[in-house]
Short mmCIF file of C-alpha atoms and ligand atoms in Angstrom, two decimals:
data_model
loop_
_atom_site.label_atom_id
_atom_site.label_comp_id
_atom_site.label_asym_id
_atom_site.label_seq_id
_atom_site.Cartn_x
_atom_site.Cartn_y
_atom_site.Cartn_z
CA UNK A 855 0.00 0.00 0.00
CA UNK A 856 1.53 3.53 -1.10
CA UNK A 857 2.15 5.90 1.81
CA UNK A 858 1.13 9.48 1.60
CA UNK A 859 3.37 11.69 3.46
CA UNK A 860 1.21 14.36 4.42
CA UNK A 861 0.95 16.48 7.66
CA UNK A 862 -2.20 16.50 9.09
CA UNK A 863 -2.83 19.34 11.71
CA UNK A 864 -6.54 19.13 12.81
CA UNK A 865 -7.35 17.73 16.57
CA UNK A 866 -9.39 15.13 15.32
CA UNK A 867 -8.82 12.56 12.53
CA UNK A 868 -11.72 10.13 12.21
CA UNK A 869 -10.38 7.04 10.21
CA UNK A 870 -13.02 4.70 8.93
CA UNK A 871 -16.09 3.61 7.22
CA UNK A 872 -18.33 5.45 4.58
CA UNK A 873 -21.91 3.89 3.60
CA UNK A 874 -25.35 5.43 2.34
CA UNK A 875 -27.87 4.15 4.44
CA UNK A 876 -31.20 2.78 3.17
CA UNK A 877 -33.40 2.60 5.62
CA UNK A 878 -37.49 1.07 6.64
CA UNK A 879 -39.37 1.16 8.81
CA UNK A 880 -41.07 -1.13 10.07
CA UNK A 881 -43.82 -1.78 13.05
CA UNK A 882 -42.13 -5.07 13.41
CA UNK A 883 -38.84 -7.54 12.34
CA UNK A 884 -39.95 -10.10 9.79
CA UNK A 885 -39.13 -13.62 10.61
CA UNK A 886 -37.35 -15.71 8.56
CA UNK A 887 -38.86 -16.41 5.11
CA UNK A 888 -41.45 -13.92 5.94
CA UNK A 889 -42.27 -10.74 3.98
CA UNK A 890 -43.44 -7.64 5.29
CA UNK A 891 -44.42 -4.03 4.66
CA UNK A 892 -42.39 -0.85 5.16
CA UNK A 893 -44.37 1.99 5.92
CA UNK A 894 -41.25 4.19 5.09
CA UNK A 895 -37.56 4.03 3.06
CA UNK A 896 -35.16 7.09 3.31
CA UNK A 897 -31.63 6.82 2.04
CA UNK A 898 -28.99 9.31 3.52
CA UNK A 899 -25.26 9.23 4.64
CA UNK A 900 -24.16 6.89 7.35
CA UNK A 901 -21.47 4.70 8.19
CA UNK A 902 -19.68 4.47 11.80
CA UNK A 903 -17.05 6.91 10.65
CA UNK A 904 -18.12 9.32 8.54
CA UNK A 905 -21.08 9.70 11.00
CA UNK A 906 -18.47 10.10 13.93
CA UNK A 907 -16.81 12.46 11.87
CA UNK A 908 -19.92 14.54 11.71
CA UNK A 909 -21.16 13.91 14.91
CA UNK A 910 -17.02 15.60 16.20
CA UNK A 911 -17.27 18.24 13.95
CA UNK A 912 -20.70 19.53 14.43
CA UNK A 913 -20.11 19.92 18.42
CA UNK A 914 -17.09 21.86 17.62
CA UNK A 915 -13.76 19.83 17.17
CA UNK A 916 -11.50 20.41 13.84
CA UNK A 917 -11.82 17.05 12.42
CA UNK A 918 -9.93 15.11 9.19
CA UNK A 919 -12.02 12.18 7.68
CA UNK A 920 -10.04 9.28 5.78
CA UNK A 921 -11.53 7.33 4.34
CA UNK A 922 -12.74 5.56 0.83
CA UNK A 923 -15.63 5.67 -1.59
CA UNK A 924 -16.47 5.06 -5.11
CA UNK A 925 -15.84 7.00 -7.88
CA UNK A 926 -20.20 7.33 -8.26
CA UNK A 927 -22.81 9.62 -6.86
CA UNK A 928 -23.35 7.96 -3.55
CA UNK A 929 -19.74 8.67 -3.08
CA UNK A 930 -20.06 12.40 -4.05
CA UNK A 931 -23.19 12.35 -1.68
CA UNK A 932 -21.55 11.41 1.48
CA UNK A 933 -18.50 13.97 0.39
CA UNK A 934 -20.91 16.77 -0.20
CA UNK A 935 -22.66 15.64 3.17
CA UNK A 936 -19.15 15.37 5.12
CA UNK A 937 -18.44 19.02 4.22
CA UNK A 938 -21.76 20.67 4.80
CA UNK A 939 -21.16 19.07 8.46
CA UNK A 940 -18.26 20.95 8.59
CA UNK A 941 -15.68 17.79 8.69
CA UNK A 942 -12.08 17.93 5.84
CA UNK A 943 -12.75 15.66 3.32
CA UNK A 944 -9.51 15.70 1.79
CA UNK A 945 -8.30 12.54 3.31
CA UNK A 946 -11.09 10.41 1.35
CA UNK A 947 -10.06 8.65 -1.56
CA UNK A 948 -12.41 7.93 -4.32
CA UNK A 949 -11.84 4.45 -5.42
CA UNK A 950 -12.01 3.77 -9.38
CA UNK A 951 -14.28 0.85 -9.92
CA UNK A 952 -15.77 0.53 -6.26
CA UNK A 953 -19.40 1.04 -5.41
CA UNK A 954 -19.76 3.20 -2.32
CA UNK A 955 -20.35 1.56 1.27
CA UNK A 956 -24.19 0.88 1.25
CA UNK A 957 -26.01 -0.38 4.71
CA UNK A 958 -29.51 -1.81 4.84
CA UNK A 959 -31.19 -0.66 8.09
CA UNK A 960 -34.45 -1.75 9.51
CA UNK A 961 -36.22 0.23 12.00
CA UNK A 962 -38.87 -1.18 14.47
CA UNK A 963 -40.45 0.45 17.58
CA UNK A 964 -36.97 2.08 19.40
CA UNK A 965 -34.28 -1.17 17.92
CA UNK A 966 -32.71 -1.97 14.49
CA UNK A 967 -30.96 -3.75 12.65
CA UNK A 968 -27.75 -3.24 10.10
CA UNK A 969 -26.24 -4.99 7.48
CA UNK A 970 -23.18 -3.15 5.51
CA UNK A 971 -22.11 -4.08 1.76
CA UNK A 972 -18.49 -2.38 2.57
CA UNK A 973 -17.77 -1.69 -1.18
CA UNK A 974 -14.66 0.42 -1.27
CA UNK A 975 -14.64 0.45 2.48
CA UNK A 976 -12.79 -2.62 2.28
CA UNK A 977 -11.23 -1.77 -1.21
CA UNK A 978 -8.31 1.09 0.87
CA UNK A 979 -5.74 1.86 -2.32
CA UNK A 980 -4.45 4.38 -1.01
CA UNK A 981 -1.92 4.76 2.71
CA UNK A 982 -2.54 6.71 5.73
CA UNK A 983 -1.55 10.38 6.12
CA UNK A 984 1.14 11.12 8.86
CA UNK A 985 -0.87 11.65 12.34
CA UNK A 986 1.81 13.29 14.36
CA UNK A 987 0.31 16.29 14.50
CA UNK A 988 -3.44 15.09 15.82
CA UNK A 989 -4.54 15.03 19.50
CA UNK A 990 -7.50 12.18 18.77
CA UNK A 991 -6.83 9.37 16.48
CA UNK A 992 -10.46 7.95 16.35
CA UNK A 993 -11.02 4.05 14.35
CA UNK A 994 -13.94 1.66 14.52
CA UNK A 995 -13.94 -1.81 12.92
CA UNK A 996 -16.02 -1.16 9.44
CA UNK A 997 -12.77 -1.15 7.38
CA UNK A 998 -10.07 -3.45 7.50
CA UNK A 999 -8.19 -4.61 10.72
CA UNK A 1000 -4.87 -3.90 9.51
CA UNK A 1001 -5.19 -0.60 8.29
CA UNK A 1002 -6.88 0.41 12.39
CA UNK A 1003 -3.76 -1.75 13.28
CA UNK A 1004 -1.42 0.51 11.47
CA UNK A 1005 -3.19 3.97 12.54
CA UNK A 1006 -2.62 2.78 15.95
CA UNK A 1007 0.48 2.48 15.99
CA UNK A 1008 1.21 5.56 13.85
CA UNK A 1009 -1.18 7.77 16.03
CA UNK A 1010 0.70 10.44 18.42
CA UNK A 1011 -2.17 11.80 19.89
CA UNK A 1012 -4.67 9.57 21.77
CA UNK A 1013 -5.50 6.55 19.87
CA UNK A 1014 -9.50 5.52 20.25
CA UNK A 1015 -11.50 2.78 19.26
CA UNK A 1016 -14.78 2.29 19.09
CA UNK A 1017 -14.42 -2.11 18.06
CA UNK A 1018 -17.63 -1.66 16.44
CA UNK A 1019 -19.05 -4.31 14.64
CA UNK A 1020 -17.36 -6.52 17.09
CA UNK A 1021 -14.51 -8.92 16.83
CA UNK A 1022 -12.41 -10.62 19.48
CA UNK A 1023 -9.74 -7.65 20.09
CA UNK A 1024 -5.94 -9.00 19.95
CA UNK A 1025 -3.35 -7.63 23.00
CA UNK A 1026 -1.91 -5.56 21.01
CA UNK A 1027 -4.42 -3.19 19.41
CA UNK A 1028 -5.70 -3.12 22.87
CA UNK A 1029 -2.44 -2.29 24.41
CA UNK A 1030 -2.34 0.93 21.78
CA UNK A 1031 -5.69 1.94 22.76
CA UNK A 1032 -6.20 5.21 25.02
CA UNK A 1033 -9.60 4.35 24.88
CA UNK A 1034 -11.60 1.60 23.75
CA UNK A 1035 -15.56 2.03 23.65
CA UNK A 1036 -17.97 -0.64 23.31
CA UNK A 1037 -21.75 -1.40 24.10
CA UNK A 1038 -22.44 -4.31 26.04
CA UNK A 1039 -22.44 -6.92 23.47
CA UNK A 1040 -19.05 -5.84 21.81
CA UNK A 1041 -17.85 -5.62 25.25
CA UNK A 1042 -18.42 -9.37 25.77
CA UNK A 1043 -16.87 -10.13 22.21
CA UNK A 1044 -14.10 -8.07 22.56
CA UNK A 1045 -13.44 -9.61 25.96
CA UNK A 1046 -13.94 -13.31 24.71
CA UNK A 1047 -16.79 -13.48 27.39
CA UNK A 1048 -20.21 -14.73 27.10
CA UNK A 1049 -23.13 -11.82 26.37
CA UNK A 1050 -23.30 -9.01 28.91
CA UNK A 1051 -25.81 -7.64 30.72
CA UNK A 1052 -26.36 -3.69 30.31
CA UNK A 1053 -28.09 -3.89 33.15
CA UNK A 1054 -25.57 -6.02 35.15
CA UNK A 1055 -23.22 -2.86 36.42
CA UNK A 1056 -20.77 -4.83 38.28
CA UNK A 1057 -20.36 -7.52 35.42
CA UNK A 1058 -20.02 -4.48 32.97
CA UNK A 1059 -17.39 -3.46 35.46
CA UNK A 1060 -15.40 -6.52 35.92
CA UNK A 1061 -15.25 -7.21 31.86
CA UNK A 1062 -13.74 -3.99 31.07
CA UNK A 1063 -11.38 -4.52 33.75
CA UNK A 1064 -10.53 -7.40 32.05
CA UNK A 1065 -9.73 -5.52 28.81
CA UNK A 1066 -7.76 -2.46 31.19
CA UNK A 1067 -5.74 -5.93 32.13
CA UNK A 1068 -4.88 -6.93 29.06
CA UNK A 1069 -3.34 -3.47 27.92
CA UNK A 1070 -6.05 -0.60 26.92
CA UNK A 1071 -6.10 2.21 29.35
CA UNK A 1072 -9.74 3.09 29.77
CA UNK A 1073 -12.92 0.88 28.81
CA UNK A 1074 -16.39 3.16 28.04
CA UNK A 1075 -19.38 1.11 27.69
CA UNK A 1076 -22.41 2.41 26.40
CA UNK A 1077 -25.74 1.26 27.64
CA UNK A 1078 -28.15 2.42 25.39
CA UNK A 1079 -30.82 4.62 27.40
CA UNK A 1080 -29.24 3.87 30.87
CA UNK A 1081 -25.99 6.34 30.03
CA UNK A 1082 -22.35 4.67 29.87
CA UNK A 1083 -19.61 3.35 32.08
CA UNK A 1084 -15.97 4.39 32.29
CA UNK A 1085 -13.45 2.23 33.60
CA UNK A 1086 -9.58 3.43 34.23
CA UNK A 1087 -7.56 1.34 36.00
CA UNK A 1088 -8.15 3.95 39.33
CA UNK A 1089 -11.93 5.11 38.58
CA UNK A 1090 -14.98 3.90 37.79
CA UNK A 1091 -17.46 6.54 36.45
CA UNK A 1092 -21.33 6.40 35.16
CA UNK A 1093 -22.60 9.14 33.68
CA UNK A 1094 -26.99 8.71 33.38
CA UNK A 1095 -28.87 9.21 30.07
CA UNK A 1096 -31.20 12.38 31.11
CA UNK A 1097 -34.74 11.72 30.33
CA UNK A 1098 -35.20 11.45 26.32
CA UNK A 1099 -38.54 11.99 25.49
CA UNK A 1100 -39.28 9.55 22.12
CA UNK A 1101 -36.77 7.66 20.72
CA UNK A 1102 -37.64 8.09 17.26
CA UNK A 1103 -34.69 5.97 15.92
CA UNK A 1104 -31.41 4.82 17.65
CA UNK A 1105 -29.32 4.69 14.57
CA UNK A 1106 -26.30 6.48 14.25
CA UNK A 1107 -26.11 7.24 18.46
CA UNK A 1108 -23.61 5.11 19.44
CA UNK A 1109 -21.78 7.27 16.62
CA UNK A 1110 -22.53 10.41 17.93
CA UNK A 1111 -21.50 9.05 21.50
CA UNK A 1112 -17.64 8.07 19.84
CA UNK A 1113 -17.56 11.44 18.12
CA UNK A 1114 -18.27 14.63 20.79
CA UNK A 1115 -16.00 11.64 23.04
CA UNK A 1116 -13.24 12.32 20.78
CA UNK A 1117 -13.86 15.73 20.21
CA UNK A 1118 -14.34 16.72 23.94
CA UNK A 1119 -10.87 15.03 24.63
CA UNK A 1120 -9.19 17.07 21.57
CA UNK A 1121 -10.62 20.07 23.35
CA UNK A 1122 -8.73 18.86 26.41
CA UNK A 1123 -11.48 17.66 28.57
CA UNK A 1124 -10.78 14.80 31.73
CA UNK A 1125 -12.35 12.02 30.39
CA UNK A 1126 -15.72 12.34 32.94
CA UNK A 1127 -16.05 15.66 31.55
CA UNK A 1128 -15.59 13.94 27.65
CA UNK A 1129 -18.51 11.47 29.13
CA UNK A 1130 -20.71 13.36 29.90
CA UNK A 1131 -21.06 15.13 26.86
CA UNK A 1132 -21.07 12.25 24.97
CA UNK A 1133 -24.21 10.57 26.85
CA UNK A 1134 -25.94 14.08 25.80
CA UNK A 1135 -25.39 13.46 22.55
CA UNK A 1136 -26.47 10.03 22.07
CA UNK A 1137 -29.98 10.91 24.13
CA UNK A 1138 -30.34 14.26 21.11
CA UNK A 1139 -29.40 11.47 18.88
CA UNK A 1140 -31.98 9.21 19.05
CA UNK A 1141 -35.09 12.26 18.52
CA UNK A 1142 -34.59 12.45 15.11
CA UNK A 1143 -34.63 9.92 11.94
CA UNK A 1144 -31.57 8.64 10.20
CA UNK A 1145 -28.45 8.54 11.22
CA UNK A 1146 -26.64 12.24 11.36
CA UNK A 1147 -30.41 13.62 11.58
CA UNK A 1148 -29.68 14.98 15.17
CA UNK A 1149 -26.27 16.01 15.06
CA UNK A 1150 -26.86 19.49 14.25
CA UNK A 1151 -28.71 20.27 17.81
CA UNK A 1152 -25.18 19.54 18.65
CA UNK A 1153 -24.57 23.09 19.06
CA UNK A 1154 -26.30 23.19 21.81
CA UNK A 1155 -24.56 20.30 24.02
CA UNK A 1156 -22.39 22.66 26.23
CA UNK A 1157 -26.30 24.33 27.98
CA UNK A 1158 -27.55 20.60 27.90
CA UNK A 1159 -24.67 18.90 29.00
CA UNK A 1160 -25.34 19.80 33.39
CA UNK A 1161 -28.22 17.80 32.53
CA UNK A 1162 -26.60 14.47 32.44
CA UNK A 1163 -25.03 13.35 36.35
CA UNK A 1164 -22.45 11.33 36.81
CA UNK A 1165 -22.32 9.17 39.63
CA UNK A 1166 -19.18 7.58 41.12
CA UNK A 1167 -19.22 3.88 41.63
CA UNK A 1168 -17.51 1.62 43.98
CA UNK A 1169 -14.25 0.65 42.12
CA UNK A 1170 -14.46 -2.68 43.22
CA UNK A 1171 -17.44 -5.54 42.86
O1 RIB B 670 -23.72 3.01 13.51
C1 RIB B 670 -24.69 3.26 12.53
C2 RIB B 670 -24.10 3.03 11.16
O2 RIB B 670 -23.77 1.66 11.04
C3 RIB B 670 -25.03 3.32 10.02
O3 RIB B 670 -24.97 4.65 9.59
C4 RIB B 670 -24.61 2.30 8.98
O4 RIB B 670 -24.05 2.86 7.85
C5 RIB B 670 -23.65 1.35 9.68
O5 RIB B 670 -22.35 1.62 9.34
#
């Protein structure tokens, strides 16, 4: 793979997937070999990290996107999408003879479900830039494991992984990780342990300090409309969803969560404060359709933001 030498200066480079979502709702999930009606389809831009890069760059942070389409009009979509969110999209390659990421999302009641055609997501021709110069390196798993491999080890600033969708996390990608967030079922894969409970606290607790064991520095698991869990290897911190008043659709939160994160940290925050912030986001998130639909109340995060505690819990089971 060629490398491109070039400096990259902003706070936070988002490395990772690009998809246009198609999405329908549904009132419920057909069964197998059963076939239903949608009462709606939408498409619009998605994928974990171009939606993380959105998510940074509308609460504030500088933020670089690499990342690879195809050389078609989804791919000039997501671009033209990217910028109006305010995020650089000179670090994403258009890939001759690729189709564009495309994900298939069905929406029932307040759950859904994904599956992702990676299409030049998984077709990279082109190297990483240099990342000495960012303060947040920020991956998830959509694109290749070696290329999140190499921007670990090539990232100066703080290196952070969301391992989303979920695969059994080797020592030493953990070991590079400032921060590795999860929700509670890629907590369990990640930590080669059965499903988790989100509701089990003290289980969530003792699996990430599994992980912080086996190298990463700080565990953050979400919990969908409960808040999310940090884990150092001194602290334990929970910071509670405030009261969300429909959850019109969940996609894309999780995103949102991993982006302010990143983008709070850039901006120098402790990691409660970072949080915080982030469990804001994900509950304006969820009040709006599609996937970057509620990212641009994300303006407003630093007058919402005393609205979300944070409650300090024992350390120990
Ligand atoms: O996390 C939500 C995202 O997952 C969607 O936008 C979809 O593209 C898939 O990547």
């Amino acid at each position: 793979m060629p490398n491109r030498e070039t400096q990259v200066s902003d706070r936070v480079v988002v490395i990772g997937s690009v998809n246009i979502d198609h999405t329908v709702e549904v009132a419920r999930f057909p069964h197998p070999g059963e076939t239903l009606l949608a009462s709606s389809l939408t498409s619009s831009v998605g994928g974990k990290g171009a939606n993380q890069a959105a998510a940074a760059a509308r609460s504030g942070a500088s933020v670089l996107m690499v990342a690879a389409v195809g050389n078609d009009a989804e791919g000039a979509q997501a671009l033209a999408t990217l910028a109006s969110a305010g995020v650089d999209t000179s670090g994403v390659h258009r890939v001759a003879d690729a189709r564009t990421g495309s994900a298939w999302i069905t929406v029932a009641a307040s759950d859904n479900t994904i599956l992702v055609a990676p299409g030049a997501n998984y077709q990279w021709s082109q190297g990483l830039p240099s990342l000495r110069q960012s303060d947040v390196v920020l991956c998830q798993l959509e694109i290749p494991v070696p290329l999140v491999e190499s921007a670990a080890v090539a990232a100066r600033g703080r290196f952070v992984l969301n391992a989303a969708p979920s695969v059994r996390l080797d020592d030493d990608l953990l070991r590079r990780c400032g921060v590795l967030i999860v929700n509670e079922h890629e907590l369990a894969e990640s930590a080669g342990l059965p499903d988790v409970d989100a509701a089990d606290t003290q289980r969530v607790i003792a699996a990430s300090r599994s992980l912080i064991a086996r190298g990463t520095s700080a565990v953050v698991t979400t919990l969908g409309g409960r808040g999310a869990i940090l884990c150092t290897t001194t602290t334990t911190l929970m910071a509670a969803t405030p009261p969300t008043p429909e959850v019109v659709d969940s996609t894309g939160a999780g995103d949102a969560f991993c982006g302010v994160f990143a983008a709070r940290l850039a901006a120098g925050d402790s990691l409660g404060t970072a949080l915080r912030y982030a469990v804001t986001a994900g509950s304006l998130a969820v009040r709006h359709p599609t996937a970057q639909g509620g990212y641009e109340s994300f303006a407003r995060l630093p007058d919402l933001v005393d609205q979300t505690p944070s409650i300090i819990e024992e350390p120990r089971p």
